[in-house]
């Protein structure tokens, strides 16, 4: 709606970007609740297998690094679109989606291993909280990968993404980075501490 | 239709719908006004259901040891009554007001994300229908080994763990069957609906204001909408997780809230009330906003202390995040926590008091016109103060230990939620009736509604203070003869029926006036805010020319000057101004683009109930269907372009 | 989205930032293995590193450092609210277990 009588965005922030930041601020509460639950239960004693007995820090470290690098490719994609370099944008977009998919594959592999070793969702409260917490994160990564692919698809159909398009690279990038920073916190809190 | 109004049209793989009449136009609408109207009617429907549930409860309690409802049915009725009134009545009616009025009050054409707005509505209605489908598909079993192992009739096959779902009572062991799953999953869908609305409104208020509509010139109702949006945005994610935990516990074998697996039932209370307390401010702030519009108009005086009211509103919202454990004084929380939350609860009375004094200051010395909206607004102040006073008594921890789980608490929250929020809502419904429908409601019937409702309401909830302190326990289907509480319980029941009659009168007034009421002028109340500067009923394009605001209560200042003593003096040009505004309002000169309708919010929203059913009935097929609808909705939405492509001639319209 | 963009980091700078992030992650993983040496400092150091990475990604990759104050306030507001509310819940649960268990 580009009515001329209306001041364009009195706050100076693009409307869609603003909407995405508000959404991300609420996601802080969402993941905050999950992490808090995890921390509350972590301190308590219970029977059964613990995460420490089954995890593989080197493997998860590599996974974490992969996700971290996907933030780099995301930011490079953003950079490319700002320069209207459609080819580069596509490359970096797909690279990000690929890295995200690799991360997810790593998670799935990890969880399957854990299950084989007996660390399951219903094993004990620790297992429940672990899987729900990391599971929600994984779901967010999955949605992110889907969004990236849709974005790439829109670019193909419209013969190039524009900065003003409805499917806006900038706000999907924000979502993607957010998913990454949640993992930064999770990796430390769940695996390392 | 005026040829200057052109719906944007463009060719896509999925052609955007274009009808303006008929059912299809409602299903695909993204017009905030239509969405508001849909919210309003559906919420009213649910009000009738919630009211019926209340009447059933009251019939059961009209005499001691009654057997009109079984214990199981009683539990279902009070659970559904509470859940319905909170999530399916007050919140959506507030949403109706936000949706209809917010763009008008800030001078905009629509909200920031019109399709997302439609999504909120469809999610809400589907969530509500999903929740109510429990009566058809759901089942509530008797808890294992419980003494209530009786046949549960049709009426009992509904969520029965209370609207607050305390664990482990509402967990599978003590609430077997599917009913509480309907509750958890239904609430989940409703939560997403409100969350989406919240970002929409925050972004709209920040970025869609008309020229000159600075933040401190916005109407108080808009400010309260802003505060509510923040409360929703930051509290709903918490309960979303909590509800996921409940669903996981019930369906997937986890033990988040079950002690036998190391879980913590008090954690549920924390998470629920972290949402639940902000929720009650979500319920009352819209009414605060409505009343803040009505009092100045019907006292012909500006709002006393505009800035104070705005900041107090945000103060209440902010502190509202810090009082949640006052719902847990009688749970096993530490004394330190009890003391801390007791204090914060007392503190929140301060900004509330500021508002009350400001409202009184507004009326003081004004030229008061006791039309129906004003009666409800005044009734609101009186009833809300009573509710607030009983609320403050709850903040004293030892006193609350006596009051908790008794009818004293029931009295408190009905005074603030019914006497407060609902009265405020009725005030708003009458006030804006002419703007929305272009007709005037019948004033006599309106007054009759008010007085009957006042009497009925106080007859119903007044005695509950005494009944509670005498020891009548809430959430219990019978009380013994020996308690000697029968007489006042009967009075309460009679009061409930008086309320019901008053609502019938309201309905008659509404239906009759909409059809046969006299036409309403553009500005029937000689009001102050800019939604009254456009014709009644509101044209689909809202403002013909985007307004330019020069001050707070801009419209009032265009009609009135002030003399030396601060009294309002009508400008000579005022009458002509009204005539001109109306003519301009009906005949836009510039080319106006309206956001296009869309199928996809409806389609996307329809996927979620199927996912809900899939989880309850463990059906992959239903899950697949739900996901498919989500994907179709999502992809379609993403791929329909926003911007107009240059097509050449405009297509048929 | 047509407002003048504040200067973005260049691709080269982004890569440098990514390298820093990689190094921080490596230190974190190293800390996990050297717990016996670092002792009681391990957890606080891990948290500091995590916060550091968080701030870098939010500030530079998400561009918050260069963004309008309003957006900063939203994010900071959400963070502060979450931290305060959840700290209270965790403290309450910990103290309840202390008093009642």
JSON list of N, CA and C in Angstrom, two decimals, chain B residues 337-372:
[
{"chain": "B", "resi": 337, "resn": "UNK", "atom": "N", "xyz": [9.39, -16.03, 48.13]},
{"chain": "B", "resi": 337, "resn": "UNK", "atom": "CA", "xyz": [8.61, -15.77, 46.91]},
{"chain": "B", "resi": 337, "resn": "UNK", "atom": "C", "xyz": [7.26, -15.19, 47.27]},
{"chain": "B", "resi": 338, "resn": "UNK", "atom": "N", "xyz": [6.63, -15.74, 48.30]},
{"chain": "B", "resi": 338, "resn": "UNK", "atom": "CA", "xyz": [5.32, -15.23, 48.70]},
{"chain": "B", "resi": 338, "resn": "UNK", "atom": "C", "xyz": [5.39, -13.76, 49.07]},
{"chain": "B", "resi": 339, "resn": "UNK", "atom": "N", "xyz": [6.41, -13.42, 49.85]},
{"chain": "B", "resi": 339, "resn": "UNK", "atom": "CA", "xyz": [6.54, -12.03, 50.28]},
{"chain": "B", "resi": 339, "resn": "UNK", "atom": "C", "xyz": [6.77, -11.13, 49.08]},
{"chain": "B", "resi": 340, "resn": "UNK", "atom": "N", "xyz": [7.69, -11.54, 48.22]},
{"chain": "B", "resi": 340, "resn": "UNK", "atom": "CA", "xyz": [8.03, -10.71, 47.05]},
{"chain": "B", "resi": 340, "resn": "UNK", "atom": "C", "xyz": [6.82, -10.46, 46.18]},
{"chain": "B", "resi": 341, "resn": "UNK", "atom": "N", "xyz": [6.10, -11.53, 45.88]},
{"chain": "B", "resi": 341, "resn": "UNK", "atom": "CA", "xyz": [4.96, -11.36, 44.98]},
{"chain": "B", "resi": 341, "resn": "UNK", "atom": "C", "xyz": [3.80, -10.65, 45.65]},
{"chain": "B", "resi": 342, "resn": "UNK", "atom": "N", "xyz": [3.70, -10.79, 46.97]},
{"chain": "B", "resi": 342, "resn": "UNK", "atom": "CA", "xyz": [2.66, -10.04, 47.66]},
{"chain": "B", "resi": 342, "resn": "UNK", "atom": "C", "xyz": [2.89, -8.55, 47.50]},
{"chain": "B", "resi": 343, "resn": "UNK", "atom": "N", "xyz": [4.15, -8.16, 47.63]},
{"chain": "B", "resi": 343, "resn": "UNK", "atom": "CA", "xyz": [4.47, -6.75, 47.50]},
{"chain": "B", "resi": 343, "resn": "UNK", "atom": "C", "xyz": [4.22, -6.25, 46.08]},
{"chain": "B", "resi": 344, "resn": "UNK", "atom": "N", "xyz": [4.69, -7.02, 45.11]},
{"chain": "B", "resi": 344, "resn": "UNK", "atom": "CA", "xyz": [4.51, -6.55, 43.73]},
{"chain": "B", "resi": 344, "resn": "UNK", "atom": "C", "xyz": [3.03, -6.45, 43.39]},
{"chain": "B", "resi": 345, "resn": "UNK", "atom": "N", "xyz": [2.23, -7.34, 43.96]},
{"chain": "B", "resi": 345, "resn": "UNK", "atom": "CA", "xyz": [0.79, -7.29, 43.70]},
{"chain": "B", "resi": 345, "resn": "UNK", "atom": "C", "xyz": [0.18, -6.03, 44.30]},
{"chain": "B", "resi": 346, "resn": "UNK", "atom": "N", "xyz": [0.67, -5.64, 45.46]},
{"chain": "B", "resi": 346, "resn": "UNK", "atom": "CA", "xyz": [0.15, -4.40, 46.03]},
{"chain": "B", "resi": 346, "resn": "UNK", "atom": "C", "xyz": [0.56, -3.21, 45.18]},
{"chain": "B", "resi": 347, "resn": "UNK", "atom": "N", "xyz": [1.80, -3.28, 44.67]},
{"chain": "B", "resi": 347, "resn": "UNK", "atom": "CA", "xyz": [2.31, -2.16, 43.87]},
{"chain": "B", "resi": 347, "resn": "UNK", "atom": "C", "xyz": [1.46, -1.92, 42.63]},
{"chain": "B", "resi": 348, "resn": "UNK", "atom": "N", "xyz": [0.95, -3.01, 42.05]},
{"chain": "B", "resi": 348, "resn": "UNK", "atom": "CA", "xyz": [0.22, -2.83, 40.80]},
{"chain": "B", "resi": 348, "resn": "UNK", "atom": "C", "xyz": [-1.09, -2.08, 41.01]},
{"chain": "B", "resi": 349, "resn": "UNK", "atom": "N", "xyz": [-1.53, -1.98, 42.25]},
{"chain": "B", "resi": 349, "resn": "UNK", "atom": "CA", "xyz": [-2.75, -1.22, 42.50]},
{"chain": "B", "resi": 349, "resn": "UNK", "atom": "C", "xyz": [-2.52, 0.26, 42.25]},
{"chain": "B", "resi": 350, "resn": "UNK", "atom": "N", "xyz": [-1.24, 0.68, 42.31]},
{"chain": "B", "resi": 350, "resn": "UNK", "atom": "CA", "xyz": [-0.97, 2.12, 42.19]},
{"chain": "B", "resi": 350, "resn": "UNK", "atom": "C", "xyz": [-1.30, 2.67, 40.80]},
{"chain": "B", "resi": 351, "resn": "UNK", "atom": "N", "xyz": [-0.70, 2.13, 39.74]},
{"chain": "B", "resi": 351, "resn": "UNK", "atom": "CA", "xyz": [-1.07, 2.69, 38.43]},
{"chain": "B", "resi": 351, "resn": "UNK", "atom": "C", "xyz": [-2.55, 2.50, 38.13]},
{"chain": "B", "resi": 352, "resn": "UNK", "atom": "N", "xyz": [-3.14, 1.45, 38.65]},
{"chain": "B", "resi": 352, "resn": "UNK", "atom": "CA", "xyz": [-4.57, 1.24, 38.43]},
{"chain": "B", "resi": 352, "resn": "UNK", "atom": "C", "xyz": [-5.35, 2.36, 39.09]},
{"chain": "B", "resi": 353, "resn": "UNK", "atom": "N", "xyz": [-4.93, 2.69, 40.30]},
{"chain": "B", "resi": 353, "resn": "UNK", "atom": "CA", "xyz": [-5.59, 3.78, 40.99]},
{"chain": "B", "resi": 353, "resn": "UNK", "atom": "C", "xyz": [-5.43, 5.10, 40.25]},
{"chain": "B", "resi": 354, "resn": "UNK", "atom": "N", "xyz": [-4.26, 5.30, 39.69]},
{"chain": "B", "resi": 354, "resn": "UNK", "atom": "CA", "xyz": [-4.02, 6.53, 38.92]},
{"chain": "B", "resi": 354, "resn": "UNK", "atom": "C", "xyz": [-5.06, 6.67, 37.83]},
{"chain": "B", "resi": 355, "resn": "UNK", "atom": "N", "xyz": [-5.30, 5.54, 37.13]},
{"chain": "B", "resi": 355, "resn": "UNK", "atom": "CA", "xyz": [-6.29, 5.59, 36.04]},
{"chain": "B", "resi": 355, "resn": "UNK", "atom": "C", "xyz": [-7.67, 5.93, 36.57]},
{"chain": "B", "resi": 356, "resn": "UNK", "atom": "N", "xyz": [-8.04, 5.29, 37.67]},
{"chain": "B", "resi": 356, "resn": "UNK", "atom": "CA", "xyz": [-9.38, 5.52, 38.20]},
{"chain": "B", "resi": 356, "resn": "UNK", "atom": "C", "xyz": [-9.56, 6.99, 38.56]},
{"chain": "B", "resi": 357, "resn": "UNK", "atom": "N", "xyz": [-8.55, 7.55, 39.22]},
{"chain": "B", "resi": 357, "resn": "UNK", "atom": "CA", "xyz": [-8.68, 8.95, 39.58]},
{"chain": "B", "resi": 357, "resn": "UNK", "atom": "C", "xyz": [-8.73, 9.84, 38.34]},
{"chain": "B", "resi": 358, "resn": "UNK", "atom": "N", "xyz": [-7.98, 9.47, 37.33]},
{"chain": "B", "resi": 358, "resn": "UNK", "atom": "CA", "xyz": [-8.03, 10.26, 36.11]},
{"chain": "B", "resi": 358, "resn": "UNK", "atom": "C", "xyz": [-9.40, 10.19, 35.45]},
{"chain": "B", "resi": 359, "resn": "UNK", "atom": "N", "xyz": [-10.01, 9.00, 35.49]},
{"chain": "B", "resi": 359, "resn": "UNK", "atom": "CA", "xyz": [-11.34, 8.90, 34.90]},
{"chain": "B", "resi": 359, "resn": "UNK", "atom": "C", "xyz": [-12.34, 9.75, 35.68]},
{"chain": "B", "resi": 360, "resn": "UNK", "atom": "N", "xyz": [-12.22, 9.67, 37.01]},
{"chain": "B", "resi": 360, "resn": "UNK", "atom": "CA", "xyz": [-13.12, 10.50, 37.82]},
{"chain": "B", "resi": 360, "resn": "UNK", "atom": "C", "xyz": [-12.88, 11.97, 37.54]},
{"chain": "B", "resi": 361, "resn": "UNK", "atom": "N", "xyz": [-11.59, 12.32, 37.39]},
{"chain": "B", "resi": 361, "resn": "UNK", "atom": "CA", "xyz": [-11.26, 13.71, 37.07]},
{"chain": "B", "resi": 361, "resn": "UNK", "atom": "C", "xyz": [-11.84, 14.14, 35.74]},
{"chain": "B", "resi": 362, "resn": "UNK", "atom": "N", "xyz": [-11.96, 13.19, 34.83]},
{"chain": "B", "resi": 362, "resn": "UNK", "atom": "CA", "xyz": [-12.53, 13.51, 33.52]},
{"chain": "B", "resi": 362, "resn": "UNK", "atom": "C", "xyz": [-14.00, 13.88, 33.66]},
{"chain": "B", "resi": 363, "resn": "UNK", "atom": "N", "xyz": [-14.71, 13.10, 34.47]},
{"chain": "B", "resi": 363, "resn": "UNK", "atom": "CA", "xyz": [-16.16, 13.32, 34.60]},
{"chain": "B", "resi": 363, "resn": "UNK", "atom": "C", "xyz": [-16.44, 14.57, 35.42]},
{"chain": "B", "resi": 364, "resn": "UNK", "atom": "N", "xyz": [-15.59, 14.82, 36.40]},
{"chain": "B", "resi": 364, "resn": "UNK", "atom": "CA", "xyz": [-15.83, 15.92, 37.34]},
{"chain": "B", "resi": 364, "resn": "UNK", "atom": "C", "xyz": [-15.97, 17.24, 36.60]},
{"chain": "B", "resi": 365, "resn": "UNK", "atom": "N", "xyz": [-17.09, 17.92, 36.85]},
{"chain": "B", "resi": 365, "resn": "UNK", "atom": "CA", "xyz": [-17.28, 19.22, 36.23]},
{"chain": "B", "resi": 365, "resn": "UNK", "atom": "C", "xyz": [-17.68, 19.14, 34.78]},
{"chain": "B", "resi": 366, "resn": "UNK", "atom": "N", "xyz": [-17.94, 17.96, 34.30]},
{"chain": "B", "resi": 366, "resn": "UNK", "atom": "CA", "xyz": [-18.30, 17.86, 32.89]},
{"chain": "B", "resi": 366, "resn": "UNK", "atom": "C", "xyz": [-19.80, 17.94, 32.70]},
{"chain": "B", "resi": 367, "resn": "UNK", "atom": "N", "xyz": [-20.20, 18.12, 31.44]},
{"chain": "B", "resi": 367, "resn": "UNK", "atom": "CA", "xyz": [-21.63, 18.16, 31.14]},
{"chain": "B", "resi": 367, "resn": "UNK", "atom": "C", "xyz": [-22.01, 16.74, 30.73]},
{"chain": "B", "resi": 368, "resn": "UNK", "atom": "N", "xyz": [-22.53, 16.01, 31.72]},
{"chain": "B", "resi": 368, "resn": "UNK", "atom": "CA", "xyz": [-22.65, 14.57, 31.53]},
{"chain": "B", "resi": 368, "resn": "UNK", "atom": "C", "xyz": [-23.94, 14.19, 30.81]},
{"chain": "B", "resi": 369, "resn": "UNK", "atom": "N", "xyz": [-23.79, 13.31, 29.83]},
{"chain": "B", "resi": 369, "resn": "UNK", "atom": "CA", "xyz": [-24.94, 12.83, 29.08]},
{"chain": "B", "resi": 369, "resn": "UNK", "atom": "C", "xyz": [-25.05, 11.33, 29.34]},
{"chain": "B", "resi": 370, "resn": "UNK", "atom": "N", "xyz": [-26.16, 10.92, 29.96]},
{"chain": "B", "resi": 370, "resn": "UNK", "atom": "CA", "xyz": [-26.24, 9.53, 30.40]},
{"chain": "B", "resi": 370, "resn": "UNK", "atom": "C", "xyz": [-26.82, 8.60, 29.34]},
{"chain": "B", "resi": 371, "resn": "UNK", "atom": "N", "xyz": [-26.15, 8.58, 28.20]},
{"chain": "B", "resi": 371, "resn": "UNK", "atom": "CA", "xyz": [-26.58, 7.63, 27.19]},
{"chain": "B", "resi": 371, "resn": "UNK", "atom": "C", "xyz": [-26.01, 6.26, 27.55]},
{"chain": "B", "resi": 372, "resn": "UNK", "atom": "N", "xyz": [-26.50, 5.24, 26.84]},
{"chain": "B", "resi": 372, "resn": "UNK", "atom": "CA", "xyz": [-26.11, 3.87, 27.20]},
{"chain": "B", "resi": 372, "resn": "UNK", "atom": "C", "xyz": [-24.60, 3.64, 27.29]}
]
